[in-house]
JSON list of C-alpha atoms in Angstrom, two decimals:
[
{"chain": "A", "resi": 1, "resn": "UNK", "atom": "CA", "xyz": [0.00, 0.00, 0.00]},
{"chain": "A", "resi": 2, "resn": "UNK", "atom": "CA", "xyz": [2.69, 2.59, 0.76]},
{"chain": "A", "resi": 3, "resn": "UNK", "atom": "CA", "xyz": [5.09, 1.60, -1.89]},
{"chain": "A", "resi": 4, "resn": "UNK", "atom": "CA", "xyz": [1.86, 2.30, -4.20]},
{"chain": "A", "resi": 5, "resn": "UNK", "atom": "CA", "xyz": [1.26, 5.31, -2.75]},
{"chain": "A", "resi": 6, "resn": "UNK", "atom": "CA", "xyz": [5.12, 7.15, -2.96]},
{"chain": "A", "resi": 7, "resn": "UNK", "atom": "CA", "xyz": [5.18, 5.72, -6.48]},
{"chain": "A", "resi": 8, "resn": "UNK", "atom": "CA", "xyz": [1.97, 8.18, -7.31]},
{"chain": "A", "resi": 9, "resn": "UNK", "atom": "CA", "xyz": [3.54, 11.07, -5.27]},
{"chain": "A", "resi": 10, "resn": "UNK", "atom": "CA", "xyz": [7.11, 10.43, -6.54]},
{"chain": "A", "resi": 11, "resn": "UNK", "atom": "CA", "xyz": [7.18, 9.22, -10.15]},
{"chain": "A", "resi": 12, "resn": "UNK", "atom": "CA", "xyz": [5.42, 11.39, -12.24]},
{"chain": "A", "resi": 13, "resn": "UNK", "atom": "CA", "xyz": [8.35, 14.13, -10.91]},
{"chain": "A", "resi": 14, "resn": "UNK", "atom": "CA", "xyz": [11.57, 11.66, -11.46]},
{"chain": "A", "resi": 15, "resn": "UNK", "atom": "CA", "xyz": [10.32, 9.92, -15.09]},
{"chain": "A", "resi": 16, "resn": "UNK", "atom": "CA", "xyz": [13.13, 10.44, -17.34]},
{"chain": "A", "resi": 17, "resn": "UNK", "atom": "CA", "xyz": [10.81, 11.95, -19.75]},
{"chain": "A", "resi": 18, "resn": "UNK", "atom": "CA", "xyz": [9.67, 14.96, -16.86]},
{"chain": "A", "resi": 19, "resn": "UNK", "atom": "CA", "xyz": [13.68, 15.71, -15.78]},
{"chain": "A", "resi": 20, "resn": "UNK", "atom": "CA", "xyz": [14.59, 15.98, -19.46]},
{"chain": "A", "resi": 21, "resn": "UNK", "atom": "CA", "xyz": [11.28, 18.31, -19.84]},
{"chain": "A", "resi": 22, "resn": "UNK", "atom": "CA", "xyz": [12.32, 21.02, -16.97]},
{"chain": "A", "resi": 23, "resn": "UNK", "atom": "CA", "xyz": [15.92, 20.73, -17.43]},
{"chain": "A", "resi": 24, "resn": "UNK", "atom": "CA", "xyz": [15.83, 24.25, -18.05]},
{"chain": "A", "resi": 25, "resn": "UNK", "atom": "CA", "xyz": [14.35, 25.09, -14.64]},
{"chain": "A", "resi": 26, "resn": "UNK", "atom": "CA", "xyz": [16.88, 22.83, -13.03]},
{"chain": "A", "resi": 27, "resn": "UNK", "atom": "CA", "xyz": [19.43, 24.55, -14.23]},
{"chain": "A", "resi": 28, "resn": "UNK", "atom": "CA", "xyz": [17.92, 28.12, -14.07]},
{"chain": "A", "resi": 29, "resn": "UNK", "atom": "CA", "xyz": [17.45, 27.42, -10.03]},
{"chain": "A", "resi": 30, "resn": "UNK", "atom": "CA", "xyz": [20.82, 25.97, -9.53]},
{"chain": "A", "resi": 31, "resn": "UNK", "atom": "CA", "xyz": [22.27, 29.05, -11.33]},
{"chain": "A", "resi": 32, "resn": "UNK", "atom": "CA", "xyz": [20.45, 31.53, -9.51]},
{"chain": "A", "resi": 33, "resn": "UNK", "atom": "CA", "xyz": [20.76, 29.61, -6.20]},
{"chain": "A", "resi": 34, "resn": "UNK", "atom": "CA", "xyz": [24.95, 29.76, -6.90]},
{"chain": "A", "resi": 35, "resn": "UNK", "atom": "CA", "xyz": [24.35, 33.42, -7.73]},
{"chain": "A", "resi": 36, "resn": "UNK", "atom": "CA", "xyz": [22.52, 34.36, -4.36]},
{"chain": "A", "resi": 37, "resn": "UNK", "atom": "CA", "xyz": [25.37, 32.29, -1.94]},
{"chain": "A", "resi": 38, "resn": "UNK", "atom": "CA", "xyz": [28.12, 34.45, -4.02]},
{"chain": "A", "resi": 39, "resn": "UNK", "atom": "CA", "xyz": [26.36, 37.90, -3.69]},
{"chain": "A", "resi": 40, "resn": "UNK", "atom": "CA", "xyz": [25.02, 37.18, -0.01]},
{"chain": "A", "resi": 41, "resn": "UNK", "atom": "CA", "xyz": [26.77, 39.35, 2.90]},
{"chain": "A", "resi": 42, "resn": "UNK", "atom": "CA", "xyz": [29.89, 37.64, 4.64]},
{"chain": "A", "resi": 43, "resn": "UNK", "atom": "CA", "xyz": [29.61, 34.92, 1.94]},
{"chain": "A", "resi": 44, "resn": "UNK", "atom": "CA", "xyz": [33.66, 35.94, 0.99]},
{"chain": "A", "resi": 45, "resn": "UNK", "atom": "CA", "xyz": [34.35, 37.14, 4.72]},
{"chain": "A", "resi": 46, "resn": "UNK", "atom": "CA", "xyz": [32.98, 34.84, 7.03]},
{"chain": "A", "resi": 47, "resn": "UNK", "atom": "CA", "xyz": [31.29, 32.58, 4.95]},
{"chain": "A", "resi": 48, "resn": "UNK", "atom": "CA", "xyz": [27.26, 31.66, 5.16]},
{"chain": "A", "resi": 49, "resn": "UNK", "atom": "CA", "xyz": [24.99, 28.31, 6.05]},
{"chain": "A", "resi": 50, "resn": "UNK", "atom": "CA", "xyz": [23.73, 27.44, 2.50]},
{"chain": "A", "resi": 51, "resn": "UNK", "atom": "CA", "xyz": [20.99, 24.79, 3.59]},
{"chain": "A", "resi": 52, "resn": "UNK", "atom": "CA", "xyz": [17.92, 27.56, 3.24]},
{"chain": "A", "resi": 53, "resn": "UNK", "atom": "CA", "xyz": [18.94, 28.55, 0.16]},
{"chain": "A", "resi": 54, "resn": "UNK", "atom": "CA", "xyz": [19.96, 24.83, -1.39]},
{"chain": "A", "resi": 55, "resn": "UNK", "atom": "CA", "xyz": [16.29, 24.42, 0.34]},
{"chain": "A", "resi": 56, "resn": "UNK", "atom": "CA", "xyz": [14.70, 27.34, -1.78]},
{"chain": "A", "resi": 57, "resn": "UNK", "atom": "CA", "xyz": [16.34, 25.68, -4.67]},
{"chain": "A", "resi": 58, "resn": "UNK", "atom": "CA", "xyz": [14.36, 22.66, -4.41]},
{"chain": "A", "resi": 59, "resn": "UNK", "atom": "CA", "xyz": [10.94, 23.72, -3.68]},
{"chain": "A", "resi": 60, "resn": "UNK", "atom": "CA", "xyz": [11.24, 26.35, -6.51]},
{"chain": "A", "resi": 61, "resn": "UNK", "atom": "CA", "xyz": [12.36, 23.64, -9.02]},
{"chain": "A", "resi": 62, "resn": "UNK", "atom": "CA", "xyz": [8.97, 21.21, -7.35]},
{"chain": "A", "resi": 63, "resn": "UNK", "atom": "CA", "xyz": [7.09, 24.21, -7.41]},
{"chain": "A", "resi": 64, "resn": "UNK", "atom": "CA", "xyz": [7.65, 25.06, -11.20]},
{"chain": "A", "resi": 65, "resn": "UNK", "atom": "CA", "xyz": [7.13, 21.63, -12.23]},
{"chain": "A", "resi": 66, "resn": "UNK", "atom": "CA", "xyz": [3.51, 21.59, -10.70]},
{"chain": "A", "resi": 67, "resn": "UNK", "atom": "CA", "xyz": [2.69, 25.19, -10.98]},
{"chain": "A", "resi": 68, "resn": "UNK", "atom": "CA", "xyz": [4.83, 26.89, -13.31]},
{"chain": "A", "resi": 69, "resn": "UNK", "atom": "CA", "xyz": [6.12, 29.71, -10.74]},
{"chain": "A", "resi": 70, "resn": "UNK", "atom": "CA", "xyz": [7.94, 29.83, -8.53]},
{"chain": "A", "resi": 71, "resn": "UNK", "atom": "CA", "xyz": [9.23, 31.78, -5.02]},
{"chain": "A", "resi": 72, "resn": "UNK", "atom": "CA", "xyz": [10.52, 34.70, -4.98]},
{"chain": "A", "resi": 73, "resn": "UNK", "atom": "CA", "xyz": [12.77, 34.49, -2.00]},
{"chain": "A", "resi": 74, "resn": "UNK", "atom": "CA", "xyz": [13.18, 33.07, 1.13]},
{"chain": "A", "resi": 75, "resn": "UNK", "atom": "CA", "xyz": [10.87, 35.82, 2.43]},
{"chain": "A", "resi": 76, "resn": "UNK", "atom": "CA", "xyz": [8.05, 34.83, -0.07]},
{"chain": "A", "resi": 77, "resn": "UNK", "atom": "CA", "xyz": [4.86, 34.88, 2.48]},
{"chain": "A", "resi": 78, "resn": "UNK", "atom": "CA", "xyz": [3.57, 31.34, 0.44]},
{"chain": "A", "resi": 79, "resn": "UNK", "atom": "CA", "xyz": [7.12, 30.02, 0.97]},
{"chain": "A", "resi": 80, "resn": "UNK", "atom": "CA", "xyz": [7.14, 30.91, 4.26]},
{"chain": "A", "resi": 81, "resn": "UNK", "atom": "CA", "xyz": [3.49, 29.13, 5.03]},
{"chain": "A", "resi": 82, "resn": "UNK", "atom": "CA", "xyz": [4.86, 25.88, 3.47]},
{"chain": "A", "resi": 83, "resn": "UNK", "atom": "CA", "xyz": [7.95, 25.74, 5.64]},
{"chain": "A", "resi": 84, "resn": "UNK", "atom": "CA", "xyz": [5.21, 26.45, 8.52]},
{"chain": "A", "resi": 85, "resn": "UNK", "atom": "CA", "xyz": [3.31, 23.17, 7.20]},
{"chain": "A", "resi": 86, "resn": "UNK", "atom": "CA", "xyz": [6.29, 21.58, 7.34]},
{"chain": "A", "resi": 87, "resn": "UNK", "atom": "CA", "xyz": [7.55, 22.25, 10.36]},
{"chain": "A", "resi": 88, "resn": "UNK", "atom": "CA", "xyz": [4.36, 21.38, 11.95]},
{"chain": "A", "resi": 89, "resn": "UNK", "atom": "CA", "xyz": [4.73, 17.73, 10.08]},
{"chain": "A", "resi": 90, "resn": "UNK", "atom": "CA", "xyz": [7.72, 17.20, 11.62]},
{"chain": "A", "resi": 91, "resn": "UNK", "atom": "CA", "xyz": [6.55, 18.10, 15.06]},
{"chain": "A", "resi": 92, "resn": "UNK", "atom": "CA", "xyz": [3.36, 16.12, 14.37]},
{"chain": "A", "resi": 93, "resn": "UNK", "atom": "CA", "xyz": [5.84, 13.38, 13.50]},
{"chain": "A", "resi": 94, "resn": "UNK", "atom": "CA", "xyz": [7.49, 13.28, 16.49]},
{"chain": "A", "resi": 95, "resn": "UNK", "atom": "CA", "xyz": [4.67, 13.52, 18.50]},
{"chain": "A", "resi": 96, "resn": "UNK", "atom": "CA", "xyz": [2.34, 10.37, 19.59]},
{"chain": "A", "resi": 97, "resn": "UNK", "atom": "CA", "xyz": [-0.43, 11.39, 17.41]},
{"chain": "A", "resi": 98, "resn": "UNK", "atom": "CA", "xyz": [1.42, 10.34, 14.53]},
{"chain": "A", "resi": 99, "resn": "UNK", "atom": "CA", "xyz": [2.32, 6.50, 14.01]},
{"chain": "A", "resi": 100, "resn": "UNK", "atom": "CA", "xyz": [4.16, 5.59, 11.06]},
{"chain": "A", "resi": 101, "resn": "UNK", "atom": "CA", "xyz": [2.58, 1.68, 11.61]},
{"chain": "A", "resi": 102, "resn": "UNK", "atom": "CA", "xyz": [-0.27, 3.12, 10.15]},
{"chain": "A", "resi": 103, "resn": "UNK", "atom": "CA", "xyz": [2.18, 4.05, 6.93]},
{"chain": "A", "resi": 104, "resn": "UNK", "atom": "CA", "xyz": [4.03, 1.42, 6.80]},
{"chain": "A", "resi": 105, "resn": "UNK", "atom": "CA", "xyz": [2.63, -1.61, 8.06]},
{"chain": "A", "resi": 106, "resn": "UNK", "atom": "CA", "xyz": [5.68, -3.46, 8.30]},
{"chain": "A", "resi": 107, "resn": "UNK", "atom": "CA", "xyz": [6.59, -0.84, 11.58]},
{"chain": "A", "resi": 108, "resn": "UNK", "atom": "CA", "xyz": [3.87, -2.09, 13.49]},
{"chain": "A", "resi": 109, "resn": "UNK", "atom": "CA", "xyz": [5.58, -4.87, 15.52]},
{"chain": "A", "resi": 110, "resn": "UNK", "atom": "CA", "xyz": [7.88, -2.85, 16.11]},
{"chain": "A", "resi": 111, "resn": "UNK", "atom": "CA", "xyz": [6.49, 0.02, 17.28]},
{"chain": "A", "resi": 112, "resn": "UNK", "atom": "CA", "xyz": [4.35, -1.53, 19.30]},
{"chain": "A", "resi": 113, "resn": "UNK", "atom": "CA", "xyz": [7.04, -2.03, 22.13]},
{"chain": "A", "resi": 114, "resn": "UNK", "atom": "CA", "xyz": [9.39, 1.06, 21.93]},
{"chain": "A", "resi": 115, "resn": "UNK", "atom": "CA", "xyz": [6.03, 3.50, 21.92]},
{"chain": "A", "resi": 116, "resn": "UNK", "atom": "CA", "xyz": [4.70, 1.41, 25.09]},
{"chain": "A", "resi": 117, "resn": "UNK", "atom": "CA", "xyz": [8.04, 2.27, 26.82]},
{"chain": "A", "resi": 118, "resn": "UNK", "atom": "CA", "xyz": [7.97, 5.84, 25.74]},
{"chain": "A", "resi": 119, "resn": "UNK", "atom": "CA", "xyz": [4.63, 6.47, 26.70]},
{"chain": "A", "resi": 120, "resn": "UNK", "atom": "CA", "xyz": [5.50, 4.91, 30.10]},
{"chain": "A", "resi": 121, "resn": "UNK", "atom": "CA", "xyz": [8.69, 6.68, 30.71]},
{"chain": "A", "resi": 122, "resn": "UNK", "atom": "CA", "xyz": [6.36, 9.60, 29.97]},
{"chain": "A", "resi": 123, "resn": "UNK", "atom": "CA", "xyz": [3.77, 9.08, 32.04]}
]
């Protein structure tokens, strides 16, 4: 069931076919990404954490691909609601509201145990 499911919301992205397709936006984002680490203050001096942007650069290239725009900067008020979302995910998928047994079934002996003894430990 959930290799079905990350097939639909992974392959029509990663097809041969679609990369060859928005090559261009690939390698637009990748440019421009390079471009905004050189140009960005202390980049030469000090030097900068490049994980936001490298981030930018992949949710602008997922975000053309689907919509055909894409963010403006790190600033961008939709970009900054869908790093909200997924922040909350990840809380949500630490929390014990979230089981990934119900994802992947194959989890669920083994979950069973360790969220027993972390629930106790809580308590």
């Amino acid at each position: 069931h959930w290799r079905k499911m990350r097939r639909i919301a992974t392959l029509p992205f990663f097809t041969n076919k679609v990369v060859q397709q928005f090559r261009f936006a690939w390698e637009e984002e990748i440019h421009l990404a390079i471009q905004d680490m050189a140009q960005a203050e202390g980049a030469t001096t000090t030097g900068s954490i490049v994980r936001n942007r490298l981030q930018l650069m992949m949710y602008n290239i997922v975000y053309r691909m689907m919509f055909n725009r894409r963010f403006e900067n790190q600033k961008d008020p939709l970009y900054l609601r869908l790093m909200n979302l997924n922040l909350e995910n990840v809380v949500l998928g630490q929390s014990f509201k979230y089981n990934y047994g119900d994802f992947v079934p194959s989890f669920r002996p083994l979950l069973r145990g360790y969220l027993k003894a972390v629930y106790d430990a809580n308590q």
